[in-house]
Amino acid sequence: MKNDPVNHPAHYETGGIECFNAIVASQGMEAAKDFCLCNAFKYIWRCKHKGKSLEDVKKAIWYLEKYKFLNVFSEEQEPSDGHV
């Protein structure tokens, strides 16, 4: 896969494992969702100070979209009878 600095940075994958997938697997879904919100905040906070303002805004949007996806995915995975 081609390096994409927003959607698939090469440095976020090691040994064929995407960093975000490792976060979900090791920390759990709720922590992964919190991670998305924190990263979106981080990219917006510093975007004007790095010289890559538009790229950082795109990264913030990526994390917000990932957060939205994880919430929809989590809701679809919940048992309908309330039992885990």
Coordinates of C-alpha atoms in Angstrom, one line a residue:
M1 CA 0.0 0.0 0.0
K2 CA 1.2 3.5 -0.9
N3 CA 2.3 5.7 2.0
D4 CA -0.5 8.2 2.8
P5 CA 0.4 10.7 5.5
V6 CA -3.2 11.1 6.6
N7 CA -5.0 7.8 6.1
H8 CA -2.1 5.3 6.2
P9 CA 1.3 6.7 7.3
A10 CA 3.9 4.0 6.7
H11 CA 5.5 4.6 10.2
Y12 CA 2.2 3.6 11.8
E13 CA 2.5 0.0 10.7
T14 CA 5.2 -2.4 12.0
G15 CA 5.4 -6.0 10.9
G16 CA 2.1 -5.8 9.1
I17 CA 0.2 -4.6 12.2
E18 CA -1.5 -1.3 12.1
C19 CA -0.8 0.7 15.2
F20 CA -4.5 1.6 15.8
N21 CA -5.5 -2.1 15.6
A22 CA -2.9 -2.9 18.2
I23 CA -4.4 -0.1 20.4
V24 CA -7.9 -1.6 20.1
A25 CA -6.6 -5.1 20.8
S26 CA -4.4 -4.2 23.8
Q27 CA -6.4 -1.3 25.4
G28 CA -10.0 -2.0 24.5
M29 CA -12.7 -0.2 22.5
E30 CA -13.4 2.6 25.0
A31 CA -9.8 3.5 25.3
A32 CA -9.4 3.5 21.5
K33 CA -12.3 5.9 21.2
D34 CA -10.8 8.2 23.8
F35 CA -7.5 8.0 21.9
C36 CA -9.3 9.2 18.8
L37 CA -10.8 12.2 20.6
C38 CA -7.5 13.1 22.2
N39 CA -5.6 12.8 18.9
A40 CA -8.1 14.9 17.1
F41 CA -7.7 17.6 19.7
K42 CA -3.9 17.4 19.5
Y43 CA -3.8 17.8 15.7
I44 CA -6.2 20.8 15.9
W45 CA -4.3 22.4 18.8
R46 CA -0.9 22.4 17.0
C47 CA -1.9 22.6 13.4
K48 CA -0.9 26.2 12.9
H49 CA 2.5 25.7 14.5
K50 CA 3.9 22.9 12.4
G51 CA 3.7 24.4 8.9
K52 CA 1.4 21.5 7.8
S53 CA -1.9 23.1 8.9
L54 CA -4.2 21.4 6.3
E55 CA -2.6 18.0 6.7
D56 CA -3.1 18.2 10.5
V57 CA -6.7 19.2 10.1
K58 CA -7.2 16.2 7.8
K59 CA -5.6 14.0 10.4
A60 CA -8.0 15.4 13.1
I61 CA -10.9 14.7 10.8
W62 CA -9.6 11.1 10.3
Y63 CA -9.6 10.5 14.0
L64 CA -13.1 12.0 14.4
E65 CA -14.3 9.8 11.6
K66 CA -12.6 6.8 13.2
Y67 CA -14.3 7.7 16.5
K68 CA -17.7 7.9 14.8
F69 CA -17.1 4.5 13.1
L70 CA -16.0 2.9 16.4
N71 CA -19.2 4.1 18.1
V72 CA -21.4 2.7 15.3
F73 CA -19.4 -0.5 15.4
S74 CA -19.8 -0.8 19.2
E75 CA -23.5 -0.2 19.1
E76 CA -23.9 -3.0 16.4
Q77 CA -21.9 -5.4 18.6
E78 CA -24.0 -4.9 21.8
P79 CA -26.4 -7.8 22.6
S80 CA -30.0 -6.8 22.1
D81 CA -31.2 -8.4 25.4
G82 CA -28.7 -6.4 27.4
H83 CA -26.5 -9.4 28.4
V84 CA -22.8 -9.4 27.7

